[in-house]
Coordinates of C-alpha atoms and ligand atoms in Angstrom, one line a residue:
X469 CA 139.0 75.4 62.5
X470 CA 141.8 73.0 62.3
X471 CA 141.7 70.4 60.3
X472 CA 141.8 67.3 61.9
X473 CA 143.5 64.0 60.4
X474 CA 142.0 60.5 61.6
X475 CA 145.0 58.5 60.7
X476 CA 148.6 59.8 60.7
X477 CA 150.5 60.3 57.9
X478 CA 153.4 57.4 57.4
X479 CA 157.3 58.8 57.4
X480 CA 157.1 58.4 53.7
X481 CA 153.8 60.8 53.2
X482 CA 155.1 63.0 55.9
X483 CA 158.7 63.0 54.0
X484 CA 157.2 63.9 50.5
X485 CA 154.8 66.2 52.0
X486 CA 157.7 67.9 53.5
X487 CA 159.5 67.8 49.9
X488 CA 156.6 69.5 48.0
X489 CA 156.1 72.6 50.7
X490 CA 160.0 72.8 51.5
X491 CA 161.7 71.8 47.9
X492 CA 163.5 68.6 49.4
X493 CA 163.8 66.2 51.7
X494 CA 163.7 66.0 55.8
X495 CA 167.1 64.8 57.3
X496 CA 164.9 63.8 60.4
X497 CA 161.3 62.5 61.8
X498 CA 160.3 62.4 65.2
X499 CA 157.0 61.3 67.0
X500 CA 155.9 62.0 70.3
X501 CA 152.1 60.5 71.6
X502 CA 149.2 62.3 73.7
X503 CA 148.6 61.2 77.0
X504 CA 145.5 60.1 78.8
X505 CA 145.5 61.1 82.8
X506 CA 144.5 57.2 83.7
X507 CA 144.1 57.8 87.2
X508 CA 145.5 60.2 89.8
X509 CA 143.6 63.4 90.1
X510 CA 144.7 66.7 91.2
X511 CA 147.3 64.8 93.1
X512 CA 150.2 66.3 91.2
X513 CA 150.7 69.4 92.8
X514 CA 150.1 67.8 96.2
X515 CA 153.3 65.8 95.9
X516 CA 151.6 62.7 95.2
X517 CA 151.5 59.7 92.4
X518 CA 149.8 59.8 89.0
X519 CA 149.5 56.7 86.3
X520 CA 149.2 57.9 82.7
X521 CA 148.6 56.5 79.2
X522 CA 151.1 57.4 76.6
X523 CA 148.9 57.1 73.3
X524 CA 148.6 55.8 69.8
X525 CA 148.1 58.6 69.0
X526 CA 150.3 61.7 68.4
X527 CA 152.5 64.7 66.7
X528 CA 155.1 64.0 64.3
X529 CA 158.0 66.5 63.1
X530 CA 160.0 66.6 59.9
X531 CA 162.5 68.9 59.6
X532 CA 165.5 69.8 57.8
X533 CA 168.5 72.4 58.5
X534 CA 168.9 75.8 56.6
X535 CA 172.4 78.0 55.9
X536 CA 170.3 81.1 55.9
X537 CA 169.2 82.0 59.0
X538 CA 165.4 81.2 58.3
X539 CA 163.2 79.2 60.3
X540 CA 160.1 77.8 58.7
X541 CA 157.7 76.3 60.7
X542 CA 154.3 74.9 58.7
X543 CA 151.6 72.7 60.5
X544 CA 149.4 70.4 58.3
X545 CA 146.8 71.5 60.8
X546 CA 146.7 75.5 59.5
X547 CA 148.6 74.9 55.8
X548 CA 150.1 77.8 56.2
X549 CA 154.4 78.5 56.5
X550 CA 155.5 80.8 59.5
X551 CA 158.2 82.3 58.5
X552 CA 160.8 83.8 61.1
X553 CA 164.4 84.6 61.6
X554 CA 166.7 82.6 63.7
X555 CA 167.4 84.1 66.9
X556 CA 166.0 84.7 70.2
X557 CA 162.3 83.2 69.8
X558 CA 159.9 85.9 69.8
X559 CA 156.0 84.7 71.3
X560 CA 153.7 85.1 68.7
X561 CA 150.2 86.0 68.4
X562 CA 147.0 84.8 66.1
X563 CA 147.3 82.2 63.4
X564 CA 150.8 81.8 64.1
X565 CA 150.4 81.0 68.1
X566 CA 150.7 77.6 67.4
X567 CA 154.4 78.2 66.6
X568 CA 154.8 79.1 70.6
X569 CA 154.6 75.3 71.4
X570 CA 158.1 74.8 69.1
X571 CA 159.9 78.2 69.8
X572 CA 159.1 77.2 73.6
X573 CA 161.2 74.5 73.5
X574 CA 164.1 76.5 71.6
X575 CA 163.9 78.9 74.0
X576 CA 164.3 76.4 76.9
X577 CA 167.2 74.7 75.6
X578 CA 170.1 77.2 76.8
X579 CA 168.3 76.5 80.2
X580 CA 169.4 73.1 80.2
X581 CA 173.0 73.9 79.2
X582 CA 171.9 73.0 75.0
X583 CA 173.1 74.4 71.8
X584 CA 170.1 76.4 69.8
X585 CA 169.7 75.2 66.3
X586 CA 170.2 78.1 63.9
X587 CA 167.4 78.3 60.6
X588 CA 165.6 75.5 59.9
X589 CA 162.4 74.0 57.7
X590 CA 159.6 72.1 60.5
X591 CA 156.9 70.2 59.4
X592 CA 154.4 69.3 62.2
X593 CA 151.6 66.8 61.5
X594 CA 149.3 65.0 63.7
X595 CA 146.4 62.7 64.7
X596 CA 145.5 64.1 67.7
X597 CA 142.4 66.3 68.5
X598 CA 143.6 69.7 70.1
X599 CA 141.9 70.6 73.1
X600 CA 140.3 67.2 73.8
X601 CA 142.5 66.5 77.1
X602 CA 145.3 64.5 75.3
X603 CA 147.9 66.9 75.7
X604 CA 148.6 67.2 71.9
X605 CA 150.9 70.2 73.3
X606 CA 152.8 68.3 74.9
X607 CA 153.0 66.0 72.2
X608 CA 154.1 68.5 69.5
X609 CA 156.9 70.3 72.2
X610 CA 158.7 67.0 72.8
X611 CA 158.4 65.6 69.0
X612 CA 159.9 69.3 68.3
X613 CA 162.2 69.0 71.4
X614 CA 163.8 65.8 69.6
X615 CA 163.9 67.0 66.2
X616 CA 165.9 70.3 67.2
X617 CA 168.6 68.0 69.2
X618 CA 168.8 65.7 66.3
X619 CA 169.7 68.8 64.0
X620 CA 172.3 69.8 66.6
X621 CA 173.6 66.6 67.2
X622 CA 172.8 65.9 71.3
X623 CA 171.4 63.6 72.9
X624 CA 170.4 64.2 76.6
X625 CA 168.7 61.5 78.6
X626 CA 164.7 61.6 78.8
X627 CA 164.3 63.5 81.9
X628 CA 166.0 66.2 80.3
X629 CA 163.6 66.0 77.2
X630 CA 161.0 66.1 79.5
X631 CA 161.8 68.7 81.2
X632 CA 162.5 70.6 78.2
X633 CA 159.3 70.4 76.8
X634 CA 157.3 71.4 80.6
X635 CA 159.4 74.5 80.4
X636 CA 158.5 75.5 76.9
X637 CA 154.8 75.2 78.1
X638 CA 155.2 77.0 81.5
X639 CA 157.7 79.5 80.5
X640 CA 157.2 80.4 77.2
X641 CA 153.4 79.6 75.8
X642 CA 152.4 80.3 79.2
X643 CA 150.4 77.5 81.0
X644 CA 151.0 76.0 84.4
X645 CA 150.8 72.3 83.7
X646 CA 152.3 69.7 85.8
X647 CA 154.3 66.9 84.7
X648 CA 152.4 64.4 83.7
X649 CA 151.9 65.5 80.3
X650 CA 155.2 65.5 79.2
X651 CA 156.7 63.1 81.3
X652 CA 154.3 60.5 80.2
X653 CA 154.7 61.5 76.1
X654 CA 158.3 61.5 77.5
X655 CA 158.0 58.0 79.0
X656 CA 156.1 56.0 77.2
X657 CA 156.2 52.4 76.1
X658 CA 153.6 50.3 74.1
X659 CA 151.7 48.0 76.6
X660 CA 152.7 50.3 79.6
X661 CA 151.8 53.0 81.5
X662 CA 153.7 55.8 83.2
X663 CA 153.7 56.2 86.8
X664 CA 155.0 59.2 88.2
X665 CA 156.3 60.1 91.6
X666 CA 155.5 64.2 91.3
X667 CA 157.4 64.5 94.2
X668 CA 160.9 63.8 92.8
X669 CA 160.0 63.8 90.1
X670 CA 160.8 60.2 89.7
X671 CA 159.0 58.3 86.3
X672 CA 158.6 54.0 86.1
X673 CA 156.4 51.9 83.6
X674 CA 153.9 49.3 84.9
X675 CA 152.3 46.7 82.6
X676 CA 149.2 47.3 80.8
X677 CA 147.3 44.1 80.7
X678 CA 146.8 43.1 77.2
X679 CA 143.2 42.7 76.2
X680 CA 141.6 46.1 77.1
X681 CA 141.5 49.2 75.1
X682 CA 140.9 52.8 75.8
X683 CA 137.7 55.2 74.5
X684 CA 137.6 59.0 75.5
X685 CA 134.1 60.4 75.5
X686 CA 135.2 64.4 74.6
X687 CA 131.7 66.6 75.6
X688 CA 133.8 69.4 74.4
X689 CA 132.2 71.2 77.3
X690 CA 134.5 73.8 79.2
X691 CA 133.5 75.2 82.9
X692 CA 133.5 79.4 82.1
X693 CA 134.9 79.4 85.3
X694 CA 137.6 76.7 84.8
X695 CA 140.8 78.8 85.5
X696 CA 139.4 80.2 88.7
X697 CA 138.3 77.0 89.6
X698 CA 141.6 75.2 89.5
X699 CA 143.3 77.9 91.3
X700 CA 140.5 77.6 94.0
X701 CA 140.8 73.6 94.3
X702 CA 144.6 74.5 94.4
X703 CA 144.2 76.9 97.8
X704 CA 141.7 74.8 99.1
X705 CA 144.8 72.2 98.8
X706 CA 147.3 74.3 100.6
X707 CA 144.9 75.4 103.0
X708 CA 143.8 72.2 104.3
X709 CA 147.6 70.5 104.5
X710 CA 148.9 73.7 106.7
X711 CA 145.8 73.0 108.9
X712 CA 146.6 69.6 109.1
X713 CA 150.2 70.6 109.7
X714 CA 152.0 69.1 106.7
X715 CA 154.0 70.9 103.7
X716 CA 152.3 68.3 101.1
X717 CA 148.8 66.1 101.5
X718 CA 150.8 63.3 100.3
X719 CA 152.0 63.1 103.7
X720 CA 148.9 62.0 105.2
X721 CA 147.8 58.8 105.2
X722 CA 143.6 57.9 105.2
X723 CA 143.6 57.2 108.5
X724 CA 145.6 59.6 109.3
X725 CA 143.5 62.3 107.5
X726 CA 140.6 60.9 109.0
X727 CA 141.8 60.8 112.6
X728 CA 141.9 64.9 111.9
X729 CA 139.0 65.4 110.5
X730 CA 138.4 68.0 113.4
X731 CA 141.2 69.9 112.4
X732 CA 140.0 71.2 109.0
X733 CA 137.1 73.2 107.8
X734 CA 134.5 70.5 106.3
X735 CA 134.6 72.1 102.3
X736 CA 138.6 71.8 103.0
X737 CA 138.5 68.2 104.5
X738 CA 136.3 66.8 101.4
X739 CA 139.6 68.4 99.2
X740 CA 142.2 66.5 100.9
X741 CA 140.3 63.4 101.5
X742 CA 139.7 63.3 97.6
X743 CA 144.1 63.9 97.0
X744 CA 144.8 61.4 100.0
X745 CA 142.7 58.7 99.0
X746 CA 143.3 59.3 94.6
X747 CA 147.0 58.6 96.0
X748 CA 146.1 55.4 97.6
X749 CA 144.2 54.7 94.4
X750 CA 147.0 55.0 92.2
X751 CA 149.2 53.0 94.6
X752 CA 146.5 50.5 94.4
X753 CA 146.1 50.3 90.6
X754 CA 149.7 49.9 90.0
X755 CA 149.4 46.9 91.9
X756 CA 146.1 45.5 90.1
X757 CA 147.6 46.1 87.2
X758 CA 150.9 44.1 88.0
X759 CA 148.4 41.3 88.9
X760 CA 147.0 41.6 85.4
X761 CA 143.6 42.1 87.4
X762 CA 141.5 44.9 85.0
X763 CA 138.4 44.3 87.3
X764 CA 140.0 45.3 89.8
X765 CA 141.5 48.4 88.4
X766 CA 138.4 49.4 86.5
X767 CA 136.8 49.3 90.0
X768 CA 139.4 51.8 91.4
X769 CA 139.1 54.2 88.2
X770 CA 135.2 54.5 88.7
X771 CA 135.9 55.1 92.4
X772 CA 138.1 58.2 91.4
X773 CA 135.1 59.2 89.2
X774 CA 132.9 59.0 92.4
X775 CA 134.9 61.1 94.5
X776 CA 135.6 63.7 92.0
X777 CA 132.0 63.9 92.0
X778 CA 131.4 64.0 95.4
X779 CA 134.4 65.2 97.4
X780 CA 136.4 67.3 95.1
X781 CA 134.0 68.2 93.3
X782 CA 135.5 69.0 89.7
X783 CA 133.0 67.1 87.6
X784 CA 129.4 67.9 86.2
X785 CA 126.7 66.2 85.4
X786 CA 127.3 65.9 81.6
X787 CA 130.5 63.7 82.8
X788 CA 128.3 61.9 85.7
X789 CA 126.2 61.2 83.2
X790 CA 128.8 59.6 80.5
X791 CA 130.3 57.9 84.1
X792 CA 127.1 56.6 84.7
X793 CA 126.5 55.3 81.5
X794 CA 129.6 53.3 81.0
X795 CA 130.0 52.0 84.3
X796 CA 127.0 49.8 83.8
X797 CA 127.8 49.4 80.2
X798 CA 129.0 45.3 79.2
X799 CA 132.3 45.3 78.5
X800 CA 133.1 48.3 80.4
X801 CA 135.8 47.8 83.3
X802 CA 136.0 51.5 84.9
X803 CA 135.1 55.0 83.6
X804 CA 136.1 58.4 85.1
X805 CA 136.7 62.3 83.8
X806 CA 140.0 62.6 82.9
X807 CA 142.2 65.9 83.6
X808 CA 141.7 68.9 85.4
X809 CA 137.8 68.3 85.2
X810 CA 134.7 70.8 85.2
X811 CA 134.4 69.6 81.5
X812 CA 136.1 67.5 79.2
X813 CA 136.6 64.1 78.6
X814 CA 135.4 61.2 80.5
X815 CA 137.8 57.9 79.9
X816 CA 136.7 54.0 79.9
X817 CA 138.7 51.2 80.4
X818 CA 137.0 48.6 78.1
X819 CA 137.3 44.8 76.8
X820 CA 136.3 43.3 73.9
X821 CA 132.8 43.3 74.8
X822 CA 132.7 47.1 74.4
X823 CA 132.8 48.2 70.5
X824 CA 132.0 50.8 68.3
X825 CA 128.2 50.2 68.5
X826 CA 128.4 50.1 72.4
X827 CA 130.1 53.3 72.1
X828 CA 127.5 54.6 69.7
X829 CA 124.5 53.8 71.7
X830 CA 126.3 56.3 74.9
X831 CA 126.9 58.8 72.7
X832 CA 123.1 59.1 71.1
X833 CA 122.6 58.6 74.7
X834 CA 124.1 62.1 75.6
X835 CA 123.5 63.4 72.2
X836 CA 119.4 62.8 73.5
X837 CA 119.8 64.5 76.9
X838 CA 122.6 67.1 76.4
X839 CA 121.3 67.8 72.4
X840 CA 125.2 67.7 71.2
X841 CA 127.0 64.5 70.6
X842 CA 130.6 63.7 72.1
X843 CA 133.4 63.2 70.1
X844 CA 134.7 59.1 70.3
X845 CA 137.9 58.2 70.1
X846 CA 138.8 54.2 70.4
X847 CA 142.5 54.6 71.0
X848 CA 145.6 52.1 72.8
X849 CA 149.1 52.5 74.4
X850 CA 151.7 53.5 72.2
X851 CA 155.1 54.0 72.6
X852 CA 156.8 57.2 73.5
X853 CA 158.8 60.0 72.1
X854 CA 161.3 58.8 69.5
X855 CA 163.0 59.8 66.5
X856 CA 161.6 57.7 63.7
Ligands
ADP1727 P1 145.8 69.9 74.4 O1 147.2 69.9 74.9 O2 144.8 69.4 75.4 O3 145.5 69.3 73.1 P2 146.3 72.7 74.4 O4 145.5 73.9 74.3 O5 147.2 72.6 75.6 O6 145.4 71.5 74.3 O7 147.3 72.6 73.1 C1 146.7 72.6 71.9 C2 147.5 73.6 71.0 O8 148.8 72.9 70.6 C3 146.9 73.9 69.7 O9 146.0 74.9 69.8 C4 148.1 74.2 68.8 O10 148.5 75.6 69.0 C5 149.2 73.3 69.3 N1 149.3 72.1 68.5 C6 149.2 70.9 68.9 N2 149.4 70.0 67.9 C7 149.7 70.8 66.8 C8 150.0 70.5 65.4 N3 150.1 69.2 64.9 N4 150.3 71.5 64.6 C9 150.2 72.8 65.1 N5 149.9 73.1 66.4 C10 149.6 72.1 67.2
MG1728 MG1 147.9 70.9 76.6

């Protein structure tokens, strides 16, 4: 079990943390946040448009350079130093998997035309949940991604970072994510979001209204058939655009889905009218949230909820039930799963009506009907990667 810090540890702690494992000081710190999917479902891989929340919450990295060829990596989650040579990263297995995230990244670098750094000490600590939907992997490969072109001394732009730390996680550890998760971490600014064109990809901020906050309801429950699942929703994707004779459903507008509904199988059509209309959602939002108007966009967040749960059908009725809950909760503007779906987290978009106790009375709520309590975690938009 990892252990799991509530607050992070300031640059100082980390620094003299760093000092009593590694015998001195860290030239450099970086931080890079988690990410909440905020609205845009599934529409990533269908070309379309995705809003995310770059958190308060996140990975930070200390680390120093080393003359003898040894790279130490230690994790204040595990307390335990990895030690391996410098050289060609080699993918490891059991308590020292973790170390993937990292050697990912220094594996991608020549692929972007970047100089390796040679042995090294790496401190990684973090107030992020793994496994909760925040994309704490992300987090960790970008606040890794910064420290190693600190020690080398480059600085590409922050597309390239970003990029960087997707291919470390679809190359090297292994899992097809999209772009959000890094771009977002990537992207980031406090009292923002990150909207992303998947298509180019092309990233922008819109404002954040001030006044609301965010709280993740984490059920830690996990489809067994998740993997499948995806890959399923994925065909059913691709299936239903070459019916409809496009290469991408972001092509199709809702009438113009609509006006060939005949075309498609009906499973297929409920598919691509959940992608079609979640990117007319996220169009939407951006422009309630320019308007400063958090009824409005709380509104639109449920209605993704609502379609996930009827038309794409990647939710389950432990996240129905958290939805259902919140929605008519005070305080509460909007709720919906967030992710990939079939278990997870559900998000709300709340004011200052909605407090710990509010939260608290959902969560005995669930813990009553599902006989395990969610995790809850109040959290805000914070800025993004950076060295510290
Ligand atoms: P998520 O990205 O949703 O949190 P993932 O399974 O994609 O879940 O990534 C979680 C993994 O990332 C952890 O199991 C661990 O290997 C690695 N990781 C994240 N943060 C840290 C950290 N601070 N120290 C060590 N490993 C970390
Ligand atoms: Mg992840």
């Amino acid at each position: 079990m990892f252990y799991f810090a509530y607050f992070p540890m300031s640059k100082a702690s980390l620094a003299a943390r760093f000092e009593h494992i590694f015998g001195r000081l860290p030239v450099l710190v970086t931080r890079a946040p988690g990410r909440i999917e905020f609205i845009g479902n599934h529409t990533d891989y269908n070309g379309g448009t995705v809003l995310g929340a770059s958190i308060d919450r996140g990975v930070t990295v200390a680390v120093a350079p080393r003359a003898d060829g040894v790279r130490n990596f230690h994790s204040t989650y595990t307390s335990e130093t990895v030690m391996l040579p410098a050289g060609e990263p080699v993918r490891q297995a059991g308590a020292a998997a973790w170390t993937n995230y990292p050697l990912g990244v220094l594996a991608a670098l020549p692929h972007f035309g970047l100089r390796v750094p040679e042995g090294f000490d790496f401190l990684a600590d973090s107030d992020l949940p793994t496994g909760a939907g925040l994309s704490s992997s992300a987090a960790i490969e970008l606040a890794s991604a910064l420290a190693f072109l600190g020690l080398t001394g480059q600085a590409p732009d922050r597309e390239t970072v970003v990029k960087i730390g997707k291919h470390a996680e679809n190359q090297f550890v292994g899992v097809p994510c999209g772009i959000l998760d890094q771009g977002v971490s990537g992207f980031g600014e406090a009292g923002r979001l990150v909207f992303i064109d998947c298509a180019g990809p092309r990233f922008t901020t819109v404002p954040m209204p001030a006044g609301a906050s965010f709280w993740i309801f984490n059920t830690h429950t996990k489809h067994a058939l998740v993997d499948g699942l995806y890959a399923a929703r994925h065909r059913e994707c691709m299936a239903a655009a070459a019916a409809l004779g496009v290469k991408c459903l972001v092509e199709l507008s809702p009438d113009a889905l609509r006006a060939a509904e005949a075309k498609v199988e009906p499973a297929a059509f409920k598919r691509a009218r959940h992608v079609v209309e979640e990117i007319a959602r996220v169009g939407a939002c951006v422009k309630a949230l320019e308007a400063g108007d958090l009824g409005a966009v709380g509104g639109l967040l449920t209605a993704s909820h609502r379609s996930s749960q009827h038309l794409f059908e990647n939710s389950t009725p432990e996240l129905d039930f958290l939805v259902d809950m919140l929605a008519a909760a005070p305080g509460v503007y909007g709720a919906r799963l967030t992710g990939g779906g079939f278990g997870g987290a559900v998000m709300a978009l709340a004011g200052a009506g909605f407090g710990a106790s509010e939260a608290e009375a959902v969560a005995a709520a669930y813990a009553a009907k599902y006989g395990a309590r969610p995790d809850v975690l109040p959290m805000g938009v914070g800025p993004g990667a950076t060295v510290l």
